[in-house]
Amino acid sequence: MSSTVESFLNESGPCFDVRSPKEYAHAHIPGAINLPLFSDDERAILGTLYKKEGQRAAIRLGVKLVGPKLEALMLDAEKHLQSSDYFKIYCWRGGMRSGFVCFFLQFLGYKTLQLQGGYKSFRRAILNGFSHPFHFFVLGGMTGSGKTEILHELAGLGEQVIDLEGIARHRGSSYGYMDAAQQPSNEQFENELGMALRKQDLTLPIWIEDESRMIGNCVIPNGLFQAMQQAPLVVVDCPIEE
């Protein structure tokens, strides 16, 4: 069964990204598990064959490559099975890769959801989401004034909070990378930020820290940054030693 982005994200169950490991590592739907139908090298070979000899030749080679992997594919998927849940499957465009995995899992008796338009449609929805009319309260102040701690306290009190630096895995120019973790790609930063915003009630205020548009190597989307610039600013006026 195919599904729109909204329905796909709302449905419970394990979510599998069946694109190649390199595609997944660059960016993916947050929470998705990589269950690659083809390796990076195999994907490159199939792409070259498709251009040179056409779709049928690429499909025939794809079948040959996938055949020996079917048992491992089944076992990997079943490790994440939850009772009565769907297996949620997507590839780049919602085409043959996700379609084949859905067909295979359905053949084994499992329920599946295929994302219509694939990861590409998810990206479109995420980017469109940054143009919503957000109701922000922006928390500003000097570095070291405890803005991040205040955001966490607000979240603990039930307020809606978006931790931009946490999503970007970065704690500002003075502190550098948080816990030495590598920052996500900008595309993955947008995905995680978009999903975090999706969980908020847009009719209520959302607290967010005052940031420049660049957070390390990550860039705040233009629509979101404009909304932040136009929002009320609450300044933390506290000496660093306190």
Coordinates of C-alpha atoms in Angstrom, one line a residue:
M1 CA 0.0 0.0 0.0
S2 CA 1.3 3.4 -0.9
S3 CA 1.1 6.4 1.4
T4 CA 1.4 10.2 1.4
V5 CA 4.2 11.8 3.4
E6 CA 1.8 12.9 6.2
S7 CA 0.3 9.4 6.6
F8 CA 3.6 7.7 6.2
L9 CA 5.2 9.8 9.0
N10 CA 2.1 9.3 11.3
E11 CA 2.0 5.6 10.9
S12 CA 3.8 3.5 13.6
G13 CA 6.3 0.8 12.8
P14 CA 9.9 0.5 11.7
C15 CA 10.9 2.7 8.8
F16 CA 13.4 1.4 6.2
D17 CA 15.5 3.5 3.8
V18 CA 16.3 1.0 1.0
R19 CA 18.7 3.4 -0.8
S20 CA 22.4 2.7 -0.9
P21 CA 24.5 3.3 2.3
K22 CA 26.1 6.5 0.8
E23 CA 22.7 8.0 0.0
Y24 CA 21.5 7.2 3.5
A25 CA 24.6 8.6 5.2
H26 CA 24.2 11.9 3.4
A27 CA 20.7 12.4 4.6
H28 CA 17.6 10.4 5.4
I29 CA 14.2 10.6 7.2
P30 CA 15.1 10.9 10.9
G31 CA 14.7 7.5 12.7
A32 CA 14.9 5.5 9.5
I33 CA 17.0 2.3 9.4
N34 CA 19.2 1.7 6.4
L35 CA 18.2 -1.6 4.6
P36 CA 20.0 -1.1 1.3
L37 CA 18.9 -3.1 -1.6
F38 CA 22.1 -2.4 -3.4
S39 CA 25.6 -1.4 -2.3
D40 CA 27.1 1.9 -3.4
D41 CA 29.2 0.1 -6.0
E42 CA 26.2 -1.9 -7.3
R43 CA 24.1 1.2 -7.5
A44 CA 26.8 2.9 -9.6
I45 CA 27.1 -0.1 -11.9
L46 CA 23.3 -0.3 -12.4
G47 CA 23.1 3.4 -13.2
T48 CA 25.8 3.1 -15.8
L49 CA 24.1 0.1 -17.3
Y50 CA 20.8 1.9 -17.4
K51 CA 22.3 4.8 -19.3
K52 CA 24.1 2.5 -21.8
E53 CA 21.7 -0.4 -22.4
G54 CA 18.3 0.8 -20.9
Q55 CA 15.9 -0.2 -18.2
R56 CA 15.5 -3.9 -19.0
A57 CA 19.2 -4.6 -18.8
A58 CA 19.5 -2.8 -15.5
I59 CA 16.5 -4.7 -14.1
R60 CA 17.9 -8.0 -15.1
L61 CA 21.2 -7.2 -13.4
G62 CA 19.4 -5.9 -10.4
V63 CA 17.5 -9.2 -10.0
K64 CA 20.8 -11.1 -10.3
L65 CA 22.4 -8.9 -7.6
V66 CA 19.4 -9.0 -5.2
G67 CA 18.7 -12.8 -5.4
P68 CA 21.5 -13.9 -3.0
K69 CA 20.6 -11.2 -0.5
L70 CA 16.9 -12.1 0.0
E71 CA 17.3 -14.2 3.1
A72 CA 19.5 -11.5 4.8
L73 CA 17.1 -8.8 3.7
M74 CA 14.2 -10.8 5.4
L75 CA 16.2 -11.4 8.6
D76 CA 17.3 -7.8 8.9
A77 CA 13.8 -6.5 8.5
E78 CA 12.3 -9.0 10.9
K79 CA 14.8 -7.9 13.6
H80 CA 12.8 -4.6 13.8
L81 CA 9.3 -6.1 13.6
Q82 CA 6.8 -4.8 16.1
S83 CA 3.4 -6.5 16.5
S84 CA 0.7 -5.5 14.0
D85 CA 2.8 -2.6 12.7
Y86 CA 3.5 -1.8 9.1
F87 CA 7.0 -2.0 7.6
K88 CA 7.4 1.6 6.2
I89 CA 9.6 1.6 3.1
Y90 CA 11.0 4.3 1.0
C91 CA 13.7 4.9 -1.7
W92 CA 14.6 8.0 -3.7
R93 CA 11.5 8.4 -5.8
G94 CA 9.1 5.7 -4.6
G95 CA 10.0 3.5 -7.5
M96 CA 11.4 0.1 -8.1
R97 CA 13.7 -0.3 -5.1
S98 CA 11.0 0.4 -2.5
G99 CA 8.4 -1.3 -4.6
F100 CA 10.4 -4.5 -4.8
V101 CA 11.1 -4.6 -1.0
C102 CA 7.4 -4.0 -0.3
F103 CA 6.4 -6.8 -2.7
F104 CA 8.9 -9.1 -1.1
L105 CA 7.8 -8.4 2.5
Q106 CA 4.1 -8.7 1.5
F107 CA 4.9 -12.1 0.0
L108 CA 6.3 -13.1 3.4
G109 CA 2.9 -12.0 4.9
Y110 CA 3.8 -8.6 6.3
K111 CA 2.0 -5.3 5.9
T112 CA 3.9 -2.6 4.2
L113 CA 3.6 1.1 3.4
Q114 CA 5.5 2.6 0.5
L115 CA 6.1 6.3 0.6
Q116 CA 4.6 7.9 -2.5
G117 CA 7.3 9.9 -4.3
G118 CA 10.0 8.5 -2.0
Y119 CA 12.6 10.5 -0.1
K120 CA 12.2 13.2 -2.7
S121 CA 8.6 13.9 -1.6
F122 CA 9.6 13.9 2.0
R123 CA 12.3 16.6 1.2
R124 CA 9.7 18.7 -0.6
A125 CA 7.4 18.5 2.4
I126 CA 10.2 19.4 4.9
L127 CA 11.3 22.4 2.9
N128 CA 7.7 23.7 2.4
G129 CA 7.2 23.4 6.1
F130 CA 9.8 26.1 6.9
S131 CA 7.4 28.7 5.4
H132 CA 4.7 28.2 8.0
P133 CA 3.8 31.3 10.2
F134 CA 5.7 30.3 13.3
H135 CA 5.0 32.0 16.7
F136 CA 8.5 32.2 18.1
F137 CA 10.0 33.7 21.3
V138 CA 13.7 34.1 20.6
L139 CA 16.0 33.8 23.6
G140 CA 19.1 35.9 23.3
G141 CA 22.1 36.9 25.4
M142 CA 25.9 36.7 25.6
T143 CA 27.7 33.4 25.2
G144 CA 27.8 31.7 28.6
S145 CA 24.7 33.3 29.9
G146 CA 22.9 30.0 30.2
K147 CA 20.5 30.3 27.2
T148 CA 20.7 26.6 26.4
E149 CA 20.1 25.6 30.1
I150 CA 17.1 28.0 30.2
L151 CA 15.7 26.4 27.1
H152 CA 16.0 23.0 28.7
E153 CA 14.2 24.3 31.8
L154 CA 11.4 25.7 29.7
A155 CA 11.0 22.4 28.0
G156 CA 10.8 20.7 31.4
L157 CA 8.0 23.1 32.3
G158 CA 6.0 22.0 29.3
E159 CA 6.9 24.9 27.0
Q160 CA 7.6 24.2 23.3
V161 CA 11.3 24.4 22.6
I162 CA 13.5 24.0 19.5
D163 CA 17.2 23.5 20.3
L164 CA 18.9 24.6 17.1
E165 CA 22.4 24.0 18.4
G166 CA 21.5 20.5 19.7
I167 CA 20.0 19.6 16.3
A168 CA 23.1 21.0 14.6
R169 CA 25.3 19.2 17.2
H170 CA 27.2 22.4 17.8
R171 CA 27.5 24.8 20.7
G172 CA 28.5 28.0 19.1
S173 CA 31.8 29.6 18.1
S174 CA 33.2 29.8 21.6
Y175 CA 32.6 26.2 22.5
G176 CA 32.9 24.5 19.1
Y177 CA 31.5 21.0 18.3
M178 CA 29.3 19.6 21.1
D179 CA 30.8 16.4 22.5
A180 CA 33.2 16.3 19.5
A181 CA 30.3 14.8 17.5
Q182 CA 30.5 15.4 13.7
Q183 CA 27.8 17.8 12.5
P184 CA 25.2 16.4 10.2
S185 CA 25.1 17.4 6.6
N186 CA 23.0 20.5 6.0
E187 CA 20.3 18.4 4.4
Q188 CA 20.1 16.2 7.4
F189 CA 20.1 19.2 9.7
E190 CA 17.0 20.5 7.7
N191 CA 15.4 17.1 8.0
E192 CA 15.8 16.9 11.7
L193 CA 14.8 20.5 12.2
G194 CA 11.7 20.0 10.1
M195 CA 10.7 16.9 12.0
A196 CA 11.2 18.7 15.3
L197 CA 9.0 21.6 14.1
R198 CA 6.4 19.1 12.9
K199 CA 5.9 17.9 16.5
Q200 CA 5.0 21.4 17.7
D201 CA 1.6 23.0 18.0
L202 CA 1.9 25.9 15.6
T203 CA -0.9 27.8 17.3
L204 CA 1.2 28.1 20.4
P205 CA 4.5 29.9 21.1
I206 CA 7.8 28.1 20.4
W207 CA 11.0 29.1 22.2
I208 CA 14.2 29.1 20.2
E209 CA 17.7 30.4 20.8
D210 CA 19.0 33.5 19.0
E211 CA 21.4 32.3 16.3
S212 CA 23.2 33.6 13.3
R213 CA 22.1 31.9 10.1
M214 CA 25.2 29.6 10.2
I215 CA 25.5 27.2 13.1
G216 CA 28.9 25.7 12.4
N217 CA 28.4 24.2 8.9
C218 CA 24.6 24.1 9.1
V219 CA 22.4 26.8 7.7
I220 CA 19.1 27.8 9.1
P221 CA 16.5 27.7 6.3
N222 CA 15.6 31.2 5.0
G223 CA 11.9 31.2 5.9
L224 CA 12.6 30.0 9.4
F225 CA 15.4 32.5 9.9
Q226 CA 13.2 35.4 8.7
A227 CA 10.5 34.3 11.2
M228 CA 13.2 34.3 14.0
Q229 CA 14.3 37.8 13.0
Q230 CA 10.7 39.1 13.2
A231 CA 9.9 37.4 16.5
P232 CA 10.0 39.0 20.0
L233 CA 13.5 38.8 21.6
V234 CA 13.9 37.9 25.2
V235 CA 17.5 38.8 26.4
V236 CA 19.2 36.9 29.2
D237 CA 21.2 39.6 31.0
C238 CA 23.4 37.6 33.4
P239 CA 27.2 38.0 34.1
I240 CA 29.2 34.9 32.9
E241 CA 30.5 34.3 36.4
E242 CA 27.0 33.8 37.7

